[in-house]
Short mmCIF file of C-alpha atoms in Angstrom, two decimals:
data_model
loop_
_atom_site.label_atom_id
_atom_site.label_comp_id
_atom_site.label_asym_id
_atom_site.label_seq_id
_atom_site.Cartn_x
_atom_site.Cartn_y
_atom_site.Cartn_z
CA UNK A 1 0.00 0.00 0.00
CA UNK A 2 1.30 3.43 -0.86
CA UNK A 3 1.24 6.05 1.85
CA UNK A 4 2.16 9.69 1.34
CA UNK A 5 5.87 10.23 1.92
CA UNK A 6 6.75 11.87 5.23
CA UNK A 7 9.75 14.16 5.07
CA UNK A 8 10.56 14.46 8.74
CA UNK A 9 9.90 12.97 12.13
CA UNK A 10 6.87 14.73 13.57
CA UNK A 11 5.31 15.39 16.96
CA UNK A 12 1.79 16.68 17.59
CA UNK A 13 1.66 19.38 20.24
CA UNK A 14 -1.83 19.70 21.74
CA UNK A 15 -1.82 22.91 23.74
CA UNK A 16 -4.20 25.37 25.42
CA UNK A 17 -3.25 29.04 25.63
CA UNK A 18 -4.63 29.31 29.17
CA UNK A 19 -2.67 26.35 30.53
CA UNK A 20 0.36 27.20 32.65
CA UNK A 21 2.17 23.95 31.92
CA UNK A 22 1.53 24.56 28.19
CA UNK A 23 3.38 27.86 28.71
CA UNK A 24 6.53 25.95 29.71
CA UNK A 25 6.28 23.77 26.61
CA UNK A 26 5.38 26.48 24.10
CA UNK A 27 8.38 28.54 25.21
CA UNK A 28 10.76 25.58 24.94
CA UNK A 29 9.58 23.34 22.13
CA UNK A 30 10.82 25.08 18.99
CA UNK A 31 14.47 25.05 19.99
CA UNK A 32 14.27 21.48 21.33
CA UNK A 33 12.43 20.18 18.25
CA UNK A 34 15.02 21.78 15.98
CA UNK A 35 17.79 20.08 17.94
CA UNK A 36 16.02 16.69 17.61
CA UNK A 37 15.22 17.21 13.91
CA UNK A 38 11.50 16.90 14.66
CA UNK A 39 8.70 18.87 12.96
CA UNK A 40 6.00 20.20 15.29
CA UNK A 41 2.34 19.81 14.30
CA UNK A 42 0.59 22.55 16.29
CA UNK A 43 -2.80 21.51 17.69
CA UNK A 44 -4.49 24.30 19.65
CA UNK A 45 -7.61 23.20 21.52
CA UNK A 46 -9.78 24.19 24.48
CA UNK A 47 -9.44 22.46 27.84
CA UNK A 48 -12.74 23.82 29.18
CA UNK A 49 -14.99 21.39 27.24
CA UNK A 50 -12.69 18.49 28.16
CA UNK A 51 -12.90 19.35 31.85
CA UNK A 52 -16.70 19.77 31.50
CA UNK A 53 -16.89 16.25 30.06
CA UNK A 54 -15.37 15.05 33.37
CA UNK A 55 -18.04 16.99 35.28
CA UNK A 56 -15.61 19.76 36.31
CA UNK A 57 -16.54 23.42 36.00
CA UNK A 58 -12.96 24.72 36.22
CA UNK A 59 -9.30 23.68 36.22
CA UNK A 60 -8.23 20.97 38.69
CA UNK A 61 -5.80 23.58 40.04
CA UNK A 62 -8.83 25.61 41.14
CA UNK A 63 -11.09 22.72 42.16
CA UNK A 64 -8.46 20.92 44.23
CA UNK A 65 -6.97 23.55 46.47
CA UNK A 66 -3.97 21.50 47.71
CA UNK A 67 -2.89 20.75 44.15
CA UNK A 68 -3.50 24.37 43.16
CA UNK A 69 -1.32 25.75 45.96
CA UNK A 70 1.43 23.36 44.93
CA UNK A 71 1.12 24.20 41.24
CA UNK A 72 2.00 27.86 41.70
CA UNK A 73 5.08 27.01 43.74
CA UNK A 74 6.05 24.38 41.17
CA UNK A 75 5.60 26.85 38.31
CA UNK A 76 7.87 29.42 39.96
CA UNK A 77 10.58 26.78 40.42
CA UNK A 78 10.15 25.32 36.93
CA UNK A 79 10.42 28.76 35.33
CA UNK A 80 13.56 29.42 37.32
CA UNK A 81 14.99 26.10 36.10
CA UNK A 82 14.19 26.89 32.46
CA UNK A 83 15.19 30.55 32.77
CA UNK A 84 11.71 31.72 31.82
CA UNK A 85 10.03 34.81 33.24
CA UNK A 86 6.93 34.10 35.35
CA UNK A 87 4.12 36.00 37.02
CA UNK A 88 1.40 34.05 38.78
CA UNK A 89 -1.73 35.14 36.90
CA UNK A 90 -4.20 37.12 38.99
CA UNK A 91 -6.99 35.40 37.03
CA UNK A 92 -6.86 31.64 36.38
CA UNK A 93 -7.79 29.98 34.18
CA UNK A 94 -8.22 32.76 31.64
CA UNK A 95 -10.65 32.46 28.72
CA UNK A 96 -8.89 31.68 25.46
CA UNK A 97 -11.60 31.15 22.83
CA UNK A 98 -10.70 33.97 20.44
CA UNK A 99 -6.91 33.51 20.52
CA UNK A 100 -7.42 29.73 20.13
CA UNK A 101 -9.55 30.30 17.02
CA UNK A 102 -6.79 32.45 15.54
CA UNK A 103 -4.17 29.85 16.54
CA UNK A 104 -6.17 27.27 14.59
CA UNK A 105 -6.01 29.47 11.48
CA UNK A 106 -2.27 29.77 11.89
CA UNK A 107 -1.54 26.18 12.92
CA UNK A 108 0.23 25.36 9.65
CA UNK A 109 1.68 28.84 9.15
CA UNK A 110 5.22 29.90 9.96
CA UNK A 111 3.93 32.40 12.56
CA UNK A 112 2.19 29.89 14.87
CA UNK A 113 5.16 29.55 17.23
CA UNK A 114 5.80 33.27 17.65
CA UNK A 115 2.05 33.96 17.96
CA UNK A 116 1.56 31.30 20.65
CA UNK A 117 4.60 32.37 22.62
CA UNK A 118 3.51 36.01 22.61
CA UNK A 119 0.05 35.13 23.95
CA UNK A 120 1.55 32.90 26.62
CA UNK A 121 3.76 35.78 27.72
CA UNK A 122 0.82 38.16 27.93
CA UNK A 123 -1.04 35.65 30.14
CA UNK A 124 1.83 34.32 32.27
CA UNK A 125 4.33 37.18 32.39
CA UNK A 126 2.34 40.38 31.83
CA UNK A 127 -0.73 39.00 33.68
CA UNK A 128 -3.23 40.36 31.15
CA UNK A 129 -6.40 38.86 29.69
CA UNK A 130 -5.94 37.37 26.22
CA UNK A 131 -9.51 36.69 25.08
CA UNK A 132 -10.16 40.12 23.54
CA UNK A 133 -9.95 41.38 19.94
CA UNK A 134 -7.65 44.19 21.15
CA UNK A 135 -5.03 41.88 22.60
CA UNK A 136 -5.16 39.38 19.73
CA UNK A 137 -4.87 42.29 17.27
CA UNK A 138 -1.92 43.68 19.18
CA UNK A 139 -0.16 40.31 18.85
CA UNK A 140 -0.99 39.90 15.15
CA UNK A 141 0.05 43.51 14.40
CA UNK A 142 3.31 42.87 16.21
CA UNK A 143 3.97 39.96 13.86
CA UNK A 144 3.16 42.07 10.79
CA UNK A 145 -0.01 40.06 10.07
CA UNK A 146 -3.37 41.39 8.80
CA UNK A 147 -5.16 41.46 12.14
CA UNK A 148 -8.66 42.43 11.08
CA UNK A 149 -8.77 39.90 8.22
CA UNK A 150 -7.59 37.12 10.53
CA UNK A 151 -10.01 38.08 13.30
CA UNK A 152 -12.88 38.04 10.81
CA UNK A 153 -11.89 34.64 9.49
CA UNK A 154 -11.33 33.32 13.04
CA UNK A 155 -14.90 34.25 13.99
CA UNK A 156 -16.49 32.64 10.93
CA UNK A 157 -18.96 29.83 11.64
CA UNK A 158 -16.73 27.45 9.75
CA UNK A 159 -13.69 28.18 11.92
CA UNK A 160 -15.70 28.11 15.14
CA UNK A 161 -16.89 24.65 14.17
CA UNK A 162 -13.33 23.61 13.34
CA UNK A 163 -12.16 24.46 16.85
CA UNK A 164 -15.04 22.50 18.35
CA UNK A 165 -14.09 19.54 16.18
CA UNK A 166 -10.43 19.83 17.13
CA UNK A 167 -11.36 19.77 20.83
CA UNK A 168 -13.66 16.79 20.19
CA UNK A 169 -10.76 15.01 18.53
CA UNK A 170 -8.58 15.65 21.59
CA UNK A 171 -11.19 14.14 23.87
CA UNK A 172 -11.73 11.18 21.55
CA UNK A 173 -8.00 10.45 21.59
CA UNK A 174 -7.89 10.44 25.39
CA UNK A 175 -6.45 13.90 26.04
CA UNK A 176 -7.26 14.96 29.61
CA UNK A 177 -4.86 17.86 30.14
CA UNK A 178 -2.33 20.09 28.42
CA UNK A 179 0.20 20.04 27.02
CA UNK A 180 -0.22 16.61 25.47
CA UNK A 181 2.06 15.20 22.80
CA UNK A 182 1.39 12.49 20.28
CA UNK A 183 4.09 10.63 18.42
CA UNK A 184 1.86 8.59 16.15
CA UNK A 185 -0.47 6.73 18.57
CA UNK A 186 1.85 7.19 21.55
CA UNK A 187 0.48 9.83 23.94
CA UNK A 188 2.59 11.82 26.42
CA UNK A 189 1.07 14.15 28.99
CA UNK A 190 2.71 17.20 30.46
CA UNK A 191 5.70 19.42 29.93
CA UNK A 192 7.76 16.91 31.93
CA UNK A 193 7.40 14.42 29.06
CA UNK A 194 8.41 16.78 26.23
CA UNK A 195 11.96 15.47 25.98
CA UNK A 196 10.81 11.82 26.09
CA UNK A 197 8.28 12.48 23.32
CA UNK A 198 10.85 14.25 21.15
CA UNK A 199 13.34 11.44 21.64
CA UNK A 200 10.76 8.91 20.50
CA UNK A 201 9.78 11.06 17.50
CA UNK A 202 13.42 11.43 16.47
CA UNK A 203 14.00 7.68 16.78
CA UNK A 204 11.20 6.74 14.40
CA UNK A 205 12.44 6.61 10.84
CA UNK A 206 9.85 8.39 8.72
CA UNK A 207 11.06 6.50 5.61
CA UNK A 208 9.74 3.31 7.17
CA UNK A 209 6.24 4.53 6.32
CA UNK A 210 6.90 4.93 2.62
CA UNK A 211 6.74 1.28 1.60
CA UNK B 1 19.47 30.51 69.11
CA UNK B 2 21.11 27.13 69.18
CA UNK B 3 19.69 24.44 66.96
CA UNK B 4 20.81 20.84 66.92
CA UNK B 5 23.67 20.36 64.49
CA UNK B 6 22.72 18.70 61.21
CA UNK B 7 25.40 16.48 59.77
CA UNK B 8 24.17 16.19 56.23
CA UNK B 9 21.79 17.68 53.71
CA UNK B 10 18.46 15.87 54.08
CA UNK B 11 15.37 15.16 52.04
CA UNK B 12 12.07 13.80 53.38
CA UNK B 13 10.60 11.09 51.17
CA UNK B 14 6.85 10.70 51.74
CA UNK B 15 5.85 7.47 50.01
CA UNK B 16 2.99 4.98 49.86
CA UNK B 17 3.74 1.33 49.16
CA UNK B 18 0.70 1.02 46.88
CA UNK B 19 1.58 4.01 44.71
CA UNK B 20 3.04 3.19 41.30
CA UNK B 21 4.92 6.47 40.98
CA UNK B 22 6.36 5.87 44.46
CA UNK B 23 7.71 2.61 43.04
CA UNK B 24 9.82 4.56 40.52
CA UNK B 25 11.22 6.74 43.29
CA UNK B 26 11.83 4.03 45.89
CA UNK B 27 13.81 2.02 43.34
CA UNK B 28 15.93 5.01 42.33
CA UNK B 29 16.37 7.25 45.35
CA UNK B 30 19.13 5.55 47.35
CA UNK B 31 21.69 5.65 44.55
CA UNK B 32 20.74 9.21 43.55
CA UNK B 33 20.79 10.48 47.14
CA UNK B 34 24.22 8.95 47.69
CA UNK B 35 25.50 10.68 44.57
CA UNK B 36 24.12 14.04 45.79
CA UNK B 37 25.40 13.53 49.35
CA UNK B 38 21.86 13.75 50.70
CA UNK B 39 20.43 11.76 53.60
CA UNK B 40 16.93 10.36 53.07
CA UNK B 41 14.35 10.69 55.85
CA UNK B 42 11.84 7.91 55.07
CA UNK B 43 8.22 8.90 55.69
CA UNK B 44 5.78 6.07 54.91
CA UNK B 45 2.11 7.11 54.99
CA UNK B 46 -1.27 6.07 53.62
CA UNK B 47 -2.78 7.80 50.61
CA UNK B 48 -6.28 6.40 51.20
CA UNK B 49 -7.19 8.78 54.06
CA UNK B 50 -5.78 11.72 52.08
CA UNK B 51 -7.90 10.85 49.05
CA UNK B 52 -10.92 10.37 51.33
CA UNK B 53 -10.39 13.89 52.69
CA UNK B 54 -10.87 15.10 49.09
CA UNK B 55 -14.10 13.11 48.87
CA UNK B 56 -12.54 10.38 46.70
CA UNK B 57 -13.11 6.70 47.42
CA UNK B 58 -10.16 5.46 45.34
CA UNK B 59 -7.08 6.55 43.41
CA UNK B 60 -7.54 9.28 40.76
CA UNK B 61 -6.15 6.69 38.31
CA UNK B 62 -9.27 4.61 38.99
CA UNK B 63 -11.77 7.47 39.32
CA UNK B 64 -10.64 9.32 36.18
CA UNK B 65 -10.52 6.69 33.47
CA UNK B 66 -8.67 8.77 30.85
CA UNK B 67 -5.88 9.55 33.30
CA UNK B 68 -5.83 5.92 34.45
CA UNK B 69 -5.45 4.58 30.92
CA UNK B 70 -2.61 7.00 30.34
CA UNK B 71 -0.89 6.17 33.63
CA UNK B 72 -0.35 2.53 32.75
CA UNK B 73 1.17 3.43 29.39
CA UNK B 74 3.32 6.08 31.07
CA UNK B 75 4.48 3.61 33.73
CA UNK B 76 5.58 1.09 31.10
CA UNK B 77 7.60 3.75 29.30
CA UNK B 78 9.06 5.21 32.49
CA UNK B 79 10.19 1.79 33.69
CA UNK B 80 11.82 1.19 30.32
CA UNK B 81 13.61 4.52 30.62
CA UNK B 82 14.87 3.74 34.13
CA UNK B 83 15.63 0.07 33.31
CA UNK B 84 13.19 -1.15 35.95
CA UNK B 85 11.06 -4.28 35.62
CA UNK B 86 7.32 -3.62 35.48
CA UNK B 87 4.06 -5.56 35.55
CA UNK B 88 0.80 -3.68 35.51
CA UNK B 89 -0.84 -4.78 38.77
CA UNK B 90 -4.01 -6.81 38.29
CA UNK B 91 -5.37 -5.13 41.44
CA UNK B 92 -4.98 -1.38 41.94
CA UNK B 93 -4.62 0.28 44.31
CA UNK B 94 -3.59 -2.49 46.67
CA UNK B 95 -4.12 -2.23 50.43
CA UNK B 96 -0.91 -1.41 52.28
CA UNK B 97 -1.81 -0.89 55.94
CA UNK B 98 0.26 -3.69 57.48
CA UNK B 99 3.42 -3.17 55.41
CA UNK B 100 3.14 0.59 56.03
CA UNK B 101 2.98 0.00 59.80
CA UNK B 102 6.13 -2.09 59.56
CA UNK B 103 7.79 0.54 57.36
CA UNK B 104 7.08 3.10 60.05
CA UNK B 105 8.90 0.92 62.61
CA UNK B 106 11.86 0.69 60.28
CA UNK B 107 11.86 4.26 59.04
CA UNK B 108 15.10 5.14 60.87
CA UNK B 109 16.65 1.70 60.51
CA UNK B 110 19.24 0.69 57.94
CA UNK B 111 16.81 -1.84 56.42
CA UNK B 112 14.07 0.62 55.40
CA UNK B 113 15.31 1.01 51.81
CA UNK B 114 15.71 -2.70 51.11
CA UNK B 115 12.37 -3.44 52.82
CA UNK B 116 10.48 -0.83 50.81
CA UNK B 117 12.05 -1.87 47.53
CA UNK B 118 11.19 -5.51 48.09
CA UNK B 119 7.53 -4.70 48.80
CA UNK B 120 7.35 -2.47 45.75
CA UNK B 121 8.70 -5.31 43.63
CA UNK B 122 6.12 -7.74 45.00
CA UNK B 123 3.35 -5.27 44.13
CA UNK B 124 4.60 -3.91 40.81
CA UNK B 125 6.72 -6.71 39.37
CA UNK B 126 5.37 -9.93 40.89
CA UNK B 127 1.79 -8.63 40.95
CA UNK B 128 1.01 -10.01 44.40
CA UNK B 129 -0.92 -8.56 47.34
CA UNK B 130 1.27 -7.05 50.03
CA UNK B 131 -1.14 -6.42 52.90
CA UNK B 132 -0.84 -9.85 54.54
CA UNK B 133 1.28 -11.08 57.47
CA UNK B 134 2.61 -13.86 55.22
CA UNK B 135 4.05 -11.51 52.59
CA UNK B 136 5.41 -9.02 55.12
CA UNK B 137 7.02 -11.89 57.05
CA UNK B 138 8.52 -13.25 53.85
CA UNK B 139 10.13 -9.85 53.22
CA UNK B 140 11.38 -9.43 56.79
CA UNK B 141 12.72 -13.01 56.85
CA UNK B 142 14.52 -12.33 53.59
CA UNK B 143 16.27 -9.41 55.26
CA UNK B 144 17.23 -11.51 58.27
CA UNK B 145 14.93 -9.55 60.58
CA UNK B 146 12.77 -10.93 63.45
CA UNK B 147 9.48 -11.04 61.54
CA UNK B 148 7.11 -12.07 64.31
CA UNK B 149 8.48 -9.51 66.79
CA UNK B 150 8.20 -6.74 64.22
CA UNK B 151 4.70 -7.75 63.14
CA UNK B 152 3.58 -7.73 66.75
CA UNK B 153 5.07 -4.30 67.38
CA UNK B 154 3.65 -3.00 64.10
CA UNK B 155 0.14 -4.01 65.17
CA UNK B 156 0.38 -2.41 68.63
CA UNK B 157 -2.13 0.36 69.35
CA UNK B 158 0.72 2.79 69.78
CA UNK B 159 2.15 2.08 66.33
CA UNK B 160 -1.28 2.10 64.66
CA UNK B 161 -1.81 5.56 66.12
CA UNK B 162 1.62 6.68 64.96
CA UNK B 163 0.75 5.81 61.35
CA UNK B 164 -2.51 7.72 61.60
CA UNK B 165 -0.59 10.72 62.96
CA UNK B 166 2.00 10.47 60.20
CA UNK B 167 -0.75 10.49 57.57
CA UNK B 168 -2.40 13.44 59.34
CA UNK B 169 0.90 15.29 59.22
CA UNK B 170 1.14 14.66 55.48
CA UNK B 171 -2.31 16.11 54.92
CA UNK B 172 -1.58 19.08 57.18
CA UNK B 173 1.56 19.87 55.20
CA UNK B 174 -0.35 19.87 51.91
CA UNK B 175 0.58 16.42 50.59
CA UNK B 176 -2.00 15.33 47.99
CA UNK B 177 -0.20 12.47 46.24
CA UNK B 178 2.90 10.28 46.34
CA UNK B 179 5.78 10.37 46.19
CA UNK B 180 6.19 13.80 47.74
CA UNK B 181 9.53 15.26 48.81
CA UNK B 182 10.23 17.99 51.33
CA UNK B 183 13.48 19.89 51.48
CA UNK B 184 12.77 21.93 54.59
CA UNK B 185 9.48 23.71 53.78
CA UNK B 186 9.87 23.27 50.03
CA UNK B 187 7.48 20.59 48.70
CA UNK B 188 7.99 18.64 45.48
CA UNK B 189 5.38 16.27 44.09
CA UNK B 190 6.04 13.26 41.94
CA UNK B 191 8.89 11.07 40.82
CA UNK B 192 9.53 13.61 38.03
CA UNK B 193 10.71 16.09 40.67
CA UNK B 194 13.10 13.78 42.54
CA UNK B 195 16.22 15.15 40.87
CA UNK B 196 15.13 18.79 41.41
CA UNK B 197 14.47 18.09 45.09
CA UNK B 198 17.83 16.37 45.56
CA UNK B 199 19.64 19.22 43.83
CA UNK B 200 18.00 21.70 46.19
CA UNK B 201 18.80 19.55 49.24
CA UNK B 202 22.44 19.25 48.16
CA UNK B 203 22.70 23.00 47.61
CA UNK B 204 21.58 23.90 51.12
CA UNK B 205 24.51 24.06 53.48
CA UNK B 206 23.46 22.24 56.66
CA UNK B 207 26.11 24.16 58.64
CA UNK B 208 24.12 27.35 58.04
CA UNK B 209 21.63 26.06 60.59
CA UNK B 210 24.13 25.70 63.37
CA UNK B 211 24.47 29.34 64.34
#
């Protein structure tokens, strides 16, 4: 059977712009993936509907106060370890619907990494809301992109439906948190598994699929 | 103010003999701690009462099926990474009250590491129950220890109360899972943080406390 040729080892990055552990990964993954020779497939999605499907009305870091208290201490230490700036957000979790819709439009574009990083910084360093047309425009403008065109397209019924479908796909594949990585069928959960996932992706010979 | 002199950097290891991620840590920690020049303070406790205090009647890996499914895949990969044998237990979580009571007796004894490792192997490699006098005796016998004396002492009212108090202390200090490490007031959760915790413990100069 002929399959389409794959040119590089790939890793799917399922991320949520409001997720603090996704922040650690989004800030680190491009450099690490380059070093491993792995192409990133960017998969923005929404955690809210996934948590709702478990019967939760917020993040586990809010619902379970012991884990929440720990998480903020852990984040401060992890950011120190990775030399990343960090401000504990005064609002958590923040709404991310609009920036996620735009991220979906850009998922296969060269600007997806820079766009995602900038939004993460606004949320987790500058401690500002990100689910407004003003902030998303500010980010797109800063990248030299046509903000009003992209915002219009992001809010189309077709794109709204696409994001719902993408989140449905995450749930169907067993995603229960973010970031989550897939290397083919192999799922890895959490920033702590990024290096393991990249190592596996790099080890798989893409040519093996071409027969 | 004079404090008692501390001879070495120390790390508290809070572990539960039925916890699969504690298995990864118990098998690894002695060698790593030696390398970092850190003394381990062994703190066996029971996760069941902690989970009950959150309103849970079992492990989150049982209650949340997506996370549970992931956990077993993750465990297989983690054990491969650490070169540890692994069998997914046919019963999870297993009861651990009796072996935990014995662990508490041995917490400051030279045999605590070997004892804990052996029980972990019975649970997570040999897939056998560990909460029976027969299995605990088998382990103690294997270490050349007076099994029936220790079992008797473990089941004394005083020791039963001590284990309840130890578990209460865990909850009071914010422990919500296992393994958990403390380096002074600094709490680290999960086998993934063992190296970070050891590095912090090694960095703190115990002599600084002697003034």
